[in-house]
PDB file of N, CA, C and O in Angstrom:
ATOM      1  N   UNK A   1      10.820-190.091 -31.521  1.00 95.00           N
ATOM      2  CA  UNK A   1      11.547-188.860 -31.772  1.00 95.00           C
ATOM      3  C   UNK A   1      11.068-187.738 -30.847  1.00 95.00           C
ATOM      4  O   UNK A   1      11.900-186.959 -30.381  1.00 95.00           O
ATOM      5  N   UNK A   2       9.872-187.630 -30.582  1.00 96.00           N
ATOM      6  CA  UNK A   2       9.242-186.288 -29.789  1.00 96.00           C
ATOM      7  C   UNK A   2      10.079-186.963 -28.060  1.00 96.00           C
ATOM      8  O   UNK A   2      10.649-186.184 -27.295  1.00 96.00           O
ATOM      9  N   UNK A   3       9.946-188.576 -27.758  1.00 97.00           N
ATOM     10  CA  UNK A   3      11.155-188.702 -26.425  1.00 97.00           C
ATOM     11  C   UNK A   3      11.945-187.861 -26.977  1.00 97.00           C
ATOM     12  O   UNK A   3      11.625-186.675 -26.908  1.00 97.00           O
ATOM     13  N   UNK A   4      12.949-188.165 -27.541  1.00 96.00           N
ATOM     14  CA  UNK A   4      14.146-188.037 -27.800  1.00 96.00           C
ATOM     15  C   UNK A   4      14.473-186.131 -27.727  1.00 96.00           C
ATOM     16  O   UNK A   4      15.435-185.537 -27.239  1.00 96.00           O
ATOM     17  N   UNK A   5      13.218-185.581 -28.437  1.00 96.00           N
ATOM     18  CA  UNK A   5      13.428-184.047 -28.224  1.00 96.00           C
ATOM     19  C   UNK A   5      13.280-183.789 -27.345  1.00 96.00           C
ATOM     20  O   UNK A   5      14.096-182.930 -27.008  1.00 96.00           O
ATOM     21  N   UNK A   6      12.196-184.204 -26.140  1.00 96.00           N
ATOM     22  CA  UNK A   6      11.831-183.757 -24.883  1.00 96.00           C
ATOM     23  C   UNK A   6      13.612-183.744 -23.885  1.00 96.00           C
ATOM     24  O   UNK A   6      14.397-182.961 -23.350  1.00 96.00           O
ATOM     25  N   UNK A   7      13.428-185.100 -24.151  1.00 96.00           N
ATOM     26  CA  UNK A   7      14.642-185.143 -23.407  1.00 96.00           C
ATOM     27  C   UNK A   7      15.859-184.251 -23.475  1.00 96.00           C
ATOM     28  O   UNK A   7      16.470-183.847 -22.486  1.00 96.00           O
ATOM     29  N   UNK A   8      16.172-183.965 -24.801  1.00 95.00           N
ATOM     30  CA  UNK A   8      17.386-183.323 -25.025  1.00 95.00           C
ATOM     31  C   UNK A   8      16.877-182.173 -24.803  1.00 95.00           C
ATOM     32  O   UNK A   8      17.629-181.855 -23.882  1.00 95.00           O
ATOM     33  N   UNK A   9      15.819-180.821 -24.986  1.00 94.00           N
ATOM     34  CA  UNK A   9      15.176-180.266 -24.079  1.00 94.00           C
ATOM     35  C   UNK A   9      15.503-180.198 -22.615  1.00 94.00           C
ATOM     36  O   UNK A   9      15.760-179.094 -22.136  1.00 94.00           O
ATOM     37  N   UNK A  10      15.514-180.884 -22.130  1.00 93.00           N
ATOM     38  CA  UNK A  10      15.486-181.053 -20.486  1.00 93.00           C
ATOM     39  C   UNK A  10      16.716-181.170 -20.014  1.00 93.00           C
ATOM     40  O   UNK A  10      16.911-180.573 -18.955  1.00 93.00           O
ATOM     41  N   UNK A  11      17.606-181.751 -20.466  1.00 94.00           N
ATOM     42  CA  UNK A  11      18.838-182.048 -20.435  1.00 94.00           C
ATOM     43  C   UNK A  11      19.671-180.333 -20.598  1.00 94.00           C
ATOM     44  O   UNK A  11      20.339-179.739 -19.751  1.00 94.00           O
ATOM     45  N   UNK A  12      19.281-179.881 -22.089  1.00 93.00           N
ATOM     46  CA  UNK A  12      19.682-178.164 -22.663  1.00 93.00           C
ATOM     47  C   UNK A  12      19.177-177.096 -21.421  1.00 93.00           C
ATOM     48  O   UNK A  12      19.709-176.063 -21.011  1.00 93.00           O
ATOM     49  N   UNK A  13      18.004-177.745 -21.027  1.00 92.00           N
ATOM     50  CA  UNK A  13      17.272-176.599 -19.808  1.00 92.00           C
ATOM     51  C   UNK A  13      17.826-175.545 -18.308  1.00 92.00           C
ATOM     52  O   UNK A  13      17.472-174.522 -17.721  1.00 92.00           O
ATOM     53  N   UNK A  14      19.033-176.736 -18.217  1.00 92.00           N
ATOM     54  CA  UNK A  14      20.213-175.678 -16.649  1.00 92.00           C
ATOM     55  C   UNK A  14      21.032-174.806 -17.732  1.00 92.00           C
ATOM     56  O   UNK A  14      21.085-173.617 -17.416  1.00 92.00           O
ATOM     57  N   UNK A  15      21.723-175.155 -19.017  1.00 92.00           N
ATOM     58  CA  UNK A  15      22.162-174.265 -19.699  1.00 92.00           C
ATOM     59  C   UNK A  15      21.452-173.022 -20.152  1.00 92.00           C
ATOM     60  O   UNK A  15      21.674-171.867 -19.787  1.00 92.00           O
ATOM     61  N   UNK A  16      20.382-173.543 -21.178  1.00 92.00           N
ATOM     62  CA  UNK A  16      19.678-172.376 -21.568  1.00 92.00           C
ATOM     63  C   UNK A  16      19.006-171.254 -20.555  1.00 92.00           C
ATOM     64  O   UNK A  16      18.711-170.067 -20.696  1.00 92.00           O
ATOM     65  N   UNK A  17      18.912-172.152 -19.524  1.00 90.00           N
ATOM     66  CA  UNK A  17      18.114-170.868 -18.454  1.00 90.00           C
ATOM     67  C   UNK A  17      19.692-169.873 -18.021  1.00 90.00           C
ATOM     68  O   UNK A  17      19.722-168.648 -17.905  1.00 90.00           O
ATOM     69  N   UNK A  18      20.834-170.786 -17.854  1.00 92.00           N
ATOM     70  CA  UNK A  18      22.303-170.018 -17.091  1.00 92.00           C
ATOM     71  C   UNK A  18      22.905-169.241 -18.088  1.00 92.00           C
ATOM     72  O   UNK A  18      23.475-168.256 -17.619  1.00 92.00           O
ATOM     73  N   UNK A  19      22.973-169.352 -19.351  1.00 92.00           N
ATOM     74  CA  UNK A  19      23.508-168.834 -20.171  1.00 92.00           C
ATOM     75  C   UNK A  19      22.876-168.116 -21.283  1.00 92.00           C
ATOM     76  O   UNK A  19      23.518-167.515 -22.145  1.00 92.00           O
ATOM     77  N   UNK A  20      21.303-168.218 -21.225  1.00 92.00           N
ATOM     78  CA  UNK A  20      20.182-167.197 -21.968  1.00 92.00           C
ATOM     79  C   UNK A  20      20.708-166.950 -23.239  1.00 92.00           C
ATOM     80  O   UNK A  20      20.596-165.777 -23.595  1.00 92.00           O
ATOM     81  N   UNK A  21      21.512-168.080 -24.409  1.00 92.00           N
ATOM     82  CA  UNK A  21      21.579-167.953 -25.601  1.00 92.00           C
ATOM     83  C   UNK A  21      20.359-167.188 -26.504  1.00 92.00           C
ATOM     84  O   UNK A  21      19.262-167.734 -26.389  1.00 92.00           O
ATOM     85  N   UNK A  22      20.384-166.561 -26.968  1.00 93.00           N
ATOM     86  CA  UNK A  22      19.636-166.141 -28.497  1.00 93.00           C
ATOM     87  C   UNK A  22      19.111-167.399 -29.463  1.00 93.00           C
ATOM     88  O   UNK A  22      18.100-167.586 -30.140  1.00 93.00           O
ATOM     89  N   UNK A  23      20.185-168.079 -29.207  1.00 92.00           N
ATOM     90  CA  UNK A  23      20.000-169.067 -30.372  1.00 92.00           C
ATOM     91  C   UNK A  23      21.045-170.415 -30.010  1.00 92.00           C
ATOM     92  O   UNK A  23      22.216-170.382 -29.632  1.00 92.00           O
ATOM     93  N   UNK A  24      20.216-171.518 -30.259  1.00 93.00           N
ATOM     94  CA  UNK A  24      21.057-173.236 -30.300  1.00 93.00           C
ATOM     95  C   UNK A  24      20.789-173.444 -31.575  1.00 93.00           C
ATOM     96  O   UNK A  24      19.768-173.257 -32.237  1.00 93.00           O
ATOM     97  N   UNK A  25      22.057-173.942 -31.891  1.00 89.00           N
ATOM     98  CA  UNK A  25      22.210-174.456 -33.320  1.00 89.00           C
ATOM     99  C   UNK A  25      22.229-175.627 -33.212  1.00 89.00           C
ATOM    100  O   UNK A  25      22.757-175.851 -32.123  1.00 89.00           O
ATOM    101  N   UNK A  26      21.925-176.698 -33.767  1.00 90.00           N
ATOM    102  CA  UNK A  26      21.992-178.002 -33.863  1.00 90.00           C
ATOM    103  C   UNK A  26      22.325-178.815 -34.924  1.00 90.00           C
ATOM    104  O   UNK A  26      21.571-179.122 -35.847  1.00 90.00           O
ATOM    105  N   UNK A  27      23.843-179.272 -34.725  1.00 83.00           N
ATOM    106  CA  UNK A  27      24.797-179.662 -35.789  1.00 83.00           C
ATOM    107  C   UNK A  27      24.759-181.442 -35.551  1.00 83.00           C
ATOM    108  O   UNK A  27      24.215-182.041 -34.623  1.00 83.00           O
ATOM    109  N   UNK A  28      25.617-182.090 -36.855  1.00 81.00           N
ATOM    110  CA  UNK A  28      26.256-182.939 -36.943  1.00 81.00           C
ATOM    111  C   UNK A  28      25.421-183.852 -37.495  1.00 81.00           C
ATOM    112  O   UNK A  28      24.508-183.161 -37.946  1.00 81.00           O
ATOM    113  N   UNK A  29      25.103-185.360 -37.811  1.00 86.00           N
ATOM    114  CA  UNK A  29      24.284-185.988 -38.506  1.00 86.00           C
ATOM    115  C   UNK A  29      23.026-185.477 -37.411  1.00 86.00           C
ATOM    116  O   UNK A  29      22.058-185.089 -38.065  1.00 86.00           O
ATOM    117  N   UNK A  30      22.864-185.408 -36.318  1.00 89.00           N
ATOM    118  CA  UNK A  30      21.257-185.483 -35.947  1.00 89.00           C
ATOM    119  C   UNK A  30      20.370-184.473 -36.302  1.00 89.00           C
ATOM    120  O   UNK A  30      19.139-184.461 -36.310  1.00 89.00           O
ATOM    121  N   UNK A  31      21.488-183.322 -36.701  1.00 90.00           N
ATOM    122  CA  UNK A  31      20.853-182.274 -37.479  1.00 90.00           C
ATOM    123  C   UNK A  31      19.470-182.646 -38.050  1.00 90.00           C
ATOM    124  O   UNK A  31      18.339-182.417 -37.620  1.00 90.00           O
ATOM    125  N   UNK A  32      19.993-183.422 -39.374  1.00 91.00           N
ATOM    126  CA  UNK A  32      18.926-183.977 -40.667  1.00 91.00           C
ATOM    127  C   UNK A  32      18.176-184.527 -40.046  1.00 91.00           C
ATOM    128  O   UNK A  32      17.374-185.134 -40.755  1.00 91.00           O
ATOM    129  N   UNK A  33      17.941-184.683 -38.554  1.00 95.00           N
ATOM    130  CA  UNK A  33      16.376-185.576 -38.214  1.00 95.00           C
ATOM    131  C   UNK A  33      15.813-184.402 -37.311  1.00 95.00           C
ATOM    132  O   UNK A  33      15.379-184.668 -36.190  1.00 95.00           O
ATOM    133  N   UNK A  34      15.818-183.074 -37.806  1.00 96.00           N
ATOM    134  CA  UNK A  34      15.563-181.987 -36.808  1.00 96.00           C
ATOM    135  C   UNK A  34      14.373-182.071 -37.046  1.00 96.00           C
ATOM    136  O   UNK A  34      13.784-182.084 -35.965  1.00 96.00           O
ATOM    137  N   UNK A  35      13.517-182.150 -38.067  1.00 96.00           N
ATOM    138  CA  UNK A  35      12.445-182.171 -38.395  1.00 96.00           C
ATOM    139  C   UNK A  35      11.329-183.024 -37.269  1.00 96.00           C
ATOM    140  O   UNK A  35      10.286-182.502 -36.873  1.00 96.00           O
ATOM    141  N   UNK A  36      11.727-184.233 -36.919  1.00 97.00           N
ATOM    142  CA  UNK A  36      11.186-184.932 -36.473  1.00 97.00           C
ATOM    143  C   UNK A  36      11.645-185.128 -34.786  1.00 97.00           C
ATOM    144  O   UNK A  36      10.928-185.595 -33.901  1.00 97.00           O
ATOM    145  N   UNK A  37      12.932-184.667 -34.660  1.00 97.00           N
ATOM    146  CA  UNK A  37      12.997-184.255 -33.014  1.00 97.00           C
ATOM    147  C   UNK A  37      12.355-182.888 -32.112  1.00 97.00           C
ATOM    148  O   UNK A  37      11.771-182.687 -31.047  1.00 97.00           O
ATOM    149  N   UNK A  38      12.973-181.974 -33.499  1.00 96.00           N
ATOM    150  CA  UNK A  38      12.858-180.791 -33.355  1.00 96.00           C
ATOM    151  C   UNK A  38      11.824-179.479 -32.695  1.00 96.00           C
ATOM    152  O   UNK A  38      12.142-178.405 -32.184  1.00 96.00           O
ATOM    153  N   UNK A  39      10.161-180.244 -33.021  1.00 97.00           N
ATOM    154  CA  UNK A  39       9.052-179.512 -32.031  1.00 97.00           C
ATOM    155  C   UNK A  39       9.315-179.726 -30.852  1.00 97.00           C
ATOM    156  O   UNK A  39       9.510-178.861 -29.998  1.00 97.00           O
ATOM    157  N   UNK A  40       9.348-181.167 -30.671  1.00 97.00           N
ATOM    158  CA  UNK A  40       9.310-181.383 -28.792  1.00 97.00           C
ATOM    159  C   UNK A  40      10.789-180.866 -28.482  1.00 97.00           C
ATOM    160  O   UNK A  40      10.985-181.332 -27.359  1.00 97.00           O
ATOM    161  N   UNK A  41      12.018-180.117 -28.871  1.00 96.00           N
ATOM    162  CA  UNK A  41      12.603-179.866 -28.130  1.00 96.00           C
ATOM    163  C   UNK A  41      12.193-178.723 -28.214  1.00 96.00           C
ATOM    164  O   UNK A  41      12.110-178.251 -27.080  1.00 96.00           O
ATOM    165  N   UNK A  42      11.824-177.871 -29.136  1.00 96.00           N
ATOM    166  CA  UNK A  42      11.699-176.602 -29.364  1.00 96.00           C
ATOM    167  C   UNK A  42      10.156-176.100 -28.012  1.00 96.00           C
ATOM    168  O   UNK A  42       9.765-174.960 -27.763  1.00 96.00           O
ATOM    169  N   UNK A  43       9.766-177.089 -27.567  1.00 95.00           N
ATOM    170  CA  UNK A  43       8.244-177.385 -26.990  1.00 95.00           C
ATOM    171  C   UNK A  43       8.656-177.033 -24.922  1.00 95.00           C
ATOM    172  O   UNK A  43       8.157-176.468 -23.948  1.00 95.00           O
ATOM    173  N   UNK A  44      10.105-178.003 -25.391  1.00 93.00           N
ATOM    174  CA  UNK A  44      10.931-178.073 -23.474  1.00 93.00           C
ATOM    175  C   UNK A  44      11.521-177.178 -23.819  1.00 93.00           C
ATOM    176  O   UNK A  44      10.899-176.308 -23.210  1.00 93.00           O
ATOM    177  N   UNK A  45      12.427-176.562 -24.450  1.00 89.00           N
ATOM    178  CA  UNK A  45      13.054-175.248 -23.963  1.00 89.00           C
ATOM    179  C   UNK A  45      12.323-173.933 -24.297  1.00 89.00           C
ATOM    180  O   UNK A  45      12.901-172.923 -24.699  1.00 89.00           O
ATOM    181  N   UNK A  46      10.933-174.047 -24.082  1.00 89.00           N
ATOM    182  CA  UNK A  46      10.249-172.954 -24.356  1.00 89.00           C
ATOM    183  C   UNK A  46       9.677-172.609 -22.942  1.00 89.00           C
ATOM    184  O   UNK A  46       8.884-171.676 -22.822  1.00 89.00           O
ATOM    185  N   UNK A  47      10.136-173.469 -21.713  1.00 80.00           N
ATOM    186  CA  UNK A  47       9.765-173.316 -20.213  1.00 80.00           C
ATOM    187  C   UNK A  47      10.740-173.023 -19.765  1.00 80.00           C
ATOM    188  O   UNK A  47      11.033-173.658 -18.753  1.00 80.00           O
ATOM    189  N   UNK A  48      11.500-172.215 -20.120  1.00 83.00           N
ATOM    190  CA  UNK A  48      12.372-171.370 -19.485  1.00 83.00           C
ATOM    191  C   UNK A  48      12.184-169.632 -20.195  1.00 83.00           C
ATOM    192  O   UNK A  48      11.698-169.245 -21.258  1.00 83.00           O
ATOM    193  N   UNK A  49      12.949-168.750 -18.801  1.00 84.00           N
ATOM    194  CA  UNK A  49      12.071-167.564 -18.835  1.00 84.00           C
ATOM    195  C   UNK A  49      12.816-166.990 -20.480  1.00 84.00           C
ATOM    196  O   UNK A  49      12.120-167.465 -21.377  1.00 84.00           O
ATOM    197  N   UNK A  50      13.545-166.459 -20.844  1.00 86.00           N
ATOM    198  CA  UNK A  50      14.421-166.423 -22.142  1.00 86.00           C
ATOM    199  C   UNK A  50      14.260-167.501 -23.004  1.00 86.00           C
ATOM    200  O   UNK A  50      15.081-168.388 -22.770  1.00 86.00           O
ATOM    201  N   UNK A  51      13.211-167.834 -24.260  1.00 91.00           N
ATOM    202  CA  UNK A  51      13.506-169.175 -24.399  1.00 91.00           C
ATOM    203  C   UNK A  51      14.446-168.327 -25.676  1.00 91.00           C
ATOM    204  O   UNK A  51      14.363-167.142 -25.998  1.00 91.00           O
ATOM    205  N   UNK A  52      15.669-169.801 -26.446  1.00 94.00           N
ATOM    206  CA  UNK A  52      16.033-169.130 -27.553  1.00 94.00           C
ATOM    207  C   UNK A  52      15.353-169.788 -28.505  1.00 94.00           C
ATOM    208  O   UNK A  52      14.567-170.709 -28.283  1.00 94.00           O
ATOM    209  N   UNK A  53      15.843-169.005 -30.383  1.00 95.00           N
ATOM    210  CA  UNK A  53      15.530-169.928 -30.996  1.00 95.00           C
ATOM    211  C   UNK A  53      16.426-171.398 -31.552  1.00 95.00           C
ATOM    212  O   UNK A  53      17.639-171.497 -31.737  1.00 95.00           O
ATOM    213  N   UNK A  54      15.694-172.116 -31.674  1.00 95.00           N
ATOM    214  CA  UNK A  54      16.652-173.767 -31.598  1.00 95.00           C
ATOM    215  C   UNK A  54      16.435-174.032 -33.380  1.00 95.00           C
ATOM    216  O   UNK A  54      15.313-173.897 -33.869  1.00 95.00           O
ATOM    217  N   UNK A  55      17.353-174.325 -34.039  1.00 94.00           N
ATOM    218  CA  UNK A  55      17.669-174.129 -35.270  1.00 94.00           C
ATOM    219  C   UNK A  55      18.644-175.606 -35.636  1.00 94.00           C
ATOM    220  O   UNK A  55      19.481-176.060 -34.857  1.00 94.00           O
ATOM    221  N   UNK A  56      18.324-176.169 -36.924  1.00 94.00           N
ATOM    222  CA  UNK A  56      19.124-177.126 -37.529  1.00 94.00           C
ATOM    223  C   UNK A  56      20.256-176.002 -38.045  1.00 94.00           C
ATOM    224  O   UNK A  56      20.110-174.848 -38.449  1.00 94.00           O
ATOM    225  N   UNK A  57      21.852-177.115 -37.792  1.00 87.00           N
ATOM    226  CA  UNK A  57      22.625-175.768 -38.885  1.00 87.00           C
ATOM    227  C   UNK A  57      22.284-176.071 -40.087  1.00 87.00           C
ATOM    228  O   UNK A  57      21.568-177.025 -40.390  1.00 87.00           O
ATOM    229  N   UNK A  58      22.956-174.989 -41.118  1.00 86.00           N
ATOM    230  CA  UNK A  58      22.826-174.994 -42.324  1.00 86.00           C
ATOM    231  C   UNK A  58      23.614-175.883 -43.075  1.00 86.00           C
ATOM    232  O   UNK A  58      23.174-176.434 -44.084  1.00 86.00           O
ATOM    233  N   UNK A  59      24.752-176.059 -42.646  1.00 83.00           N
ATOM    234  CA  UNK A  59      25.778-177.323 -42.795  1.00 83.00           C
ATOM    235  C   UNK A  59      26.150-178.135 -41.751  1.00 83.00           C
ATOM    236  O   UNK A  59      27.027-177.973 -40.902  1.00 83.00           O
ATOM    237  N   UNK A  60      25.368-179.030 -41.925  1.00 78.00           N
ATOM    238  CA  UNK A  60      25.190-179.881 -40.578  1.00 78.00           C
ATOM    239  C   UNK A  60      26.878-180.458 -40.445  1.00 78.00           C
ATOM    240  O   UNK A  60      27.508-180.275 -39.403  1.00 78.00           O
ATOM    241  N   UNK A  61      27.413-181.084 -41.508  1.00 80.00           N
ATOM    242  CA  UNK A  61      28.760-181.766 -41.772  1.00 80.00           C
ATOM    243  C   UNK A  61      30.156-180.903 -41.121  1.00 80.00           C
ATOM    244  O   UNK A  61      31.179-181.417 -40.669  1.00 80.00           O
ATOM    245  N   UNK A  62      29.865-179.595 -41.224  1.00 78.00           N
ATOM    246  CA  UNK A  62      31.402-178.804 -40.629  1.00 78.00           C
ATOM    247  C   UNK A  62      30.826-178.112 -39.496  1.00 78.00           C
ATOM    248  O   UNK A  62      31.614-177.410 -38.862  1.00 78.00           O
ATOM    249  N   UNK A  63      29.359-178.165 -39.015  1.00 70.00           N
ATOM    250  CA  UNK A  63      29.046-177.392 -37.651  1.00 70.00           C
ATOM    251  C   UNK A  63      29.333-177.538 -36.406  1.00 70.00           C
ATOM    252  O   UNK A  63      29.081-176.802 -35.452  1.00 70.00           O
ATOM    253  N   UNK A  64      29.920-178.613 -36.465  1.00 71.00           N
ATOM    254  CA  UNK A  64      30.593-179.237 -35.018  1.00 71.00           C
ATOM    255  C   UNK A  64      32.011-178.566 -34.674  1.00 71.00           C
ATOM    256  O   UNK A  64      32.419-177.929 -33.703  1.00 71.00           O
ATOM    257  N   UNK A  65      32.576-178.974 -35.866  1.00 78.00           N
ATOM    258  CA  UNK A  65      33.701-177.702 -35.853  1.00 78.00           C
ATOM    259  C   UNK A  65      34.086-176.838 -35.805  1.00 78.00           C
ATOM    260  O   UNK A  65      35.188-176.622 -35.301  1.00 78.00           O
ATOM    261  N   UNK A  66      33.093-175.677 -36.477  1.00 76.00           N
ATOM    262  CA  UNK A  66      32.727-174.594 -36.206  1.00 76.00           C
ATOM    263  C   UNK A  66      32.243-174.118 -34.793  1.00 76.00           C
ATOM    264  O   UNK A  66      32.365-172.941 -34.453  1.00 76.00           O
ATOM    265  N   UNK A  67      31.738-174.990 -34.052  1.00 74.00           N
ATOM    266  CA  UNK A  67      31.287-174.493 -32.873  1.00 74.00           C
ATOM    267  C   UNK A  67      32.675-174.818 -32.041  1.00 74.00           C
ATOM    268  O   UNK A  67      33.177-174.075 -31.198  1.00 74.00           O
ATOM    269  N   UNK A  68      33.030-175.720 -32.343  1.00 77.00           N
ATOM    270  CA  UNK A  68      34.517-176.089 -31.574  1.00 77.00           C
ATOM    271  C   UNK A  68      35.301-174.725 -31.410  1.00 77.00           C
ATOM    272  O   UNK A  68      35.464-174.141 -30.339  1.00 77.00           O
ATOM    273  N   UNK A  69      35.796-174.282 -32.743  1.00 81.00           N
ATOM    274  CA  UNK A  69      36.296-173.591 -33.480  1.00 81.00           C
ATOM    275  C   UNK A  69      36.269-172.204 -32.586  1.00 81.00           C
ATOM    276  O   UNK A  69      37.278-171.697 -32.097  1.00 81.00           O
ATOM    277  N   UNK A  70      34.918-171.680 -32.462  1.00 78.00           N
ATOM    278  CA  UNK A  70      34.112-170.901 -32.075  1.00 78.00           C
ATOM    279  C   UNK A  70      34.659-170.529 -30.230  1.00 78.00           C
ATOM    280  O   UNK A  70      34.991-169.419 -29.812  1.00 78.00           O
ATOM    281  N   UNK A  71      34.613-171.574 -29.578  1.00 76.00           N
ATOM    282  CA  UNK A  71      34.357-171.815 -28.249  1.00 76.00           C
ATOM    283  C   UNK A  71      36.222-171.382 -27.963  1.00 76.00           C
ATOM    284  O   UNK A  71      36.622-170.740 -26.992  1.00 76.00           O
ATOM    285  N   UNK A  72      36.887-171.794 -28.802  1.00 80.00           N
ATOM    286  CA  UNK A  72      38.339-172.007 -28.704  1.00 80.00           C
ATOM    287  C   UNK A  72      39.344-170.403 -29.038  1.00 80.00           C
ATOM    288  O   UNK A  72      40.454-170.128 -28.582  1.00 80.00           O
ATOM    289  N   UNK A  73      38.628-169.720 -29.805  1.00 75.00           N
ATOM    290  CA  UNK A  73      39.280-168.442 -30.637  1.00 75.00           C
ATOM    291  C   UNK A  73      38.228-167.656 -29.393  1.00 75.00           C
ATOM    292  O   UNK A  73      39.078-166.905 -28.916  1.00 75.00           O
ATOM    293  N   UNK A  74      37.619-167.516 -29.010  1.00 66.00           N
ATOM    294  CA  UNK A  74      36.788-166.596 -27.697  1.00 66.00           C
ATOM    295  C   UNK A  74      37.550-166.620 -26.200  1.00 66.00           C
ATOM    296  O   UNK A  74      37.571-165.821 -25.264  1.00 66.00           O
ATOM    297  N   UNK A  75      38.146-167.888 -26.431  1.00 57.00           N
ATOM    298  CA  UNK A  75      39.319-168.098 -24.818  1.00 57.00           C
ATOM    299  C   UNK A  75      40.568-167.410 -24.800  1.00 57.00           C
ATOM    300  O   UNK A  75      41.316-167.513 -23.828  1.00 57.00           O
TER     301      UNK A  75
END
């Protein structure tokens, strides 16, 4: 799991540095294993100059949509 955060970390890292979010939410079933991915990503996107904070959603089940949702009503 700490691979698995690093990576997705590293992968999030050209975004988070280009787009200097406040905050990543992290939806959908992988949510519920935030616990155990969650330091080591929180660990790689903390090497960038803005880091944000990286957060499980609160409803992991409709957060995908919501971000959909989100991305679509802003265009």
């Amino acid at each position: 799991f700490a691979t698995a955060g690093n990576l997705l970390g590293q992968t999030l890292l050209p975004l988070i540095a280009e787009l200097r979010p406040t905050r990543v939410i992290i939806g959908g079933q992988i949510s519920k294993a935030f616990d155990l991915f969650g330091p080591a990503l929180r660990q790689a996107a903390a090497d960038t100059t803005h880091p944000p904070l990286i957060l499980p959603a609160l409803n992991p089940d409709t957060a995908p949509l919501l971000g959909a949702a989100s991305v679509f009503s802003n265009s």
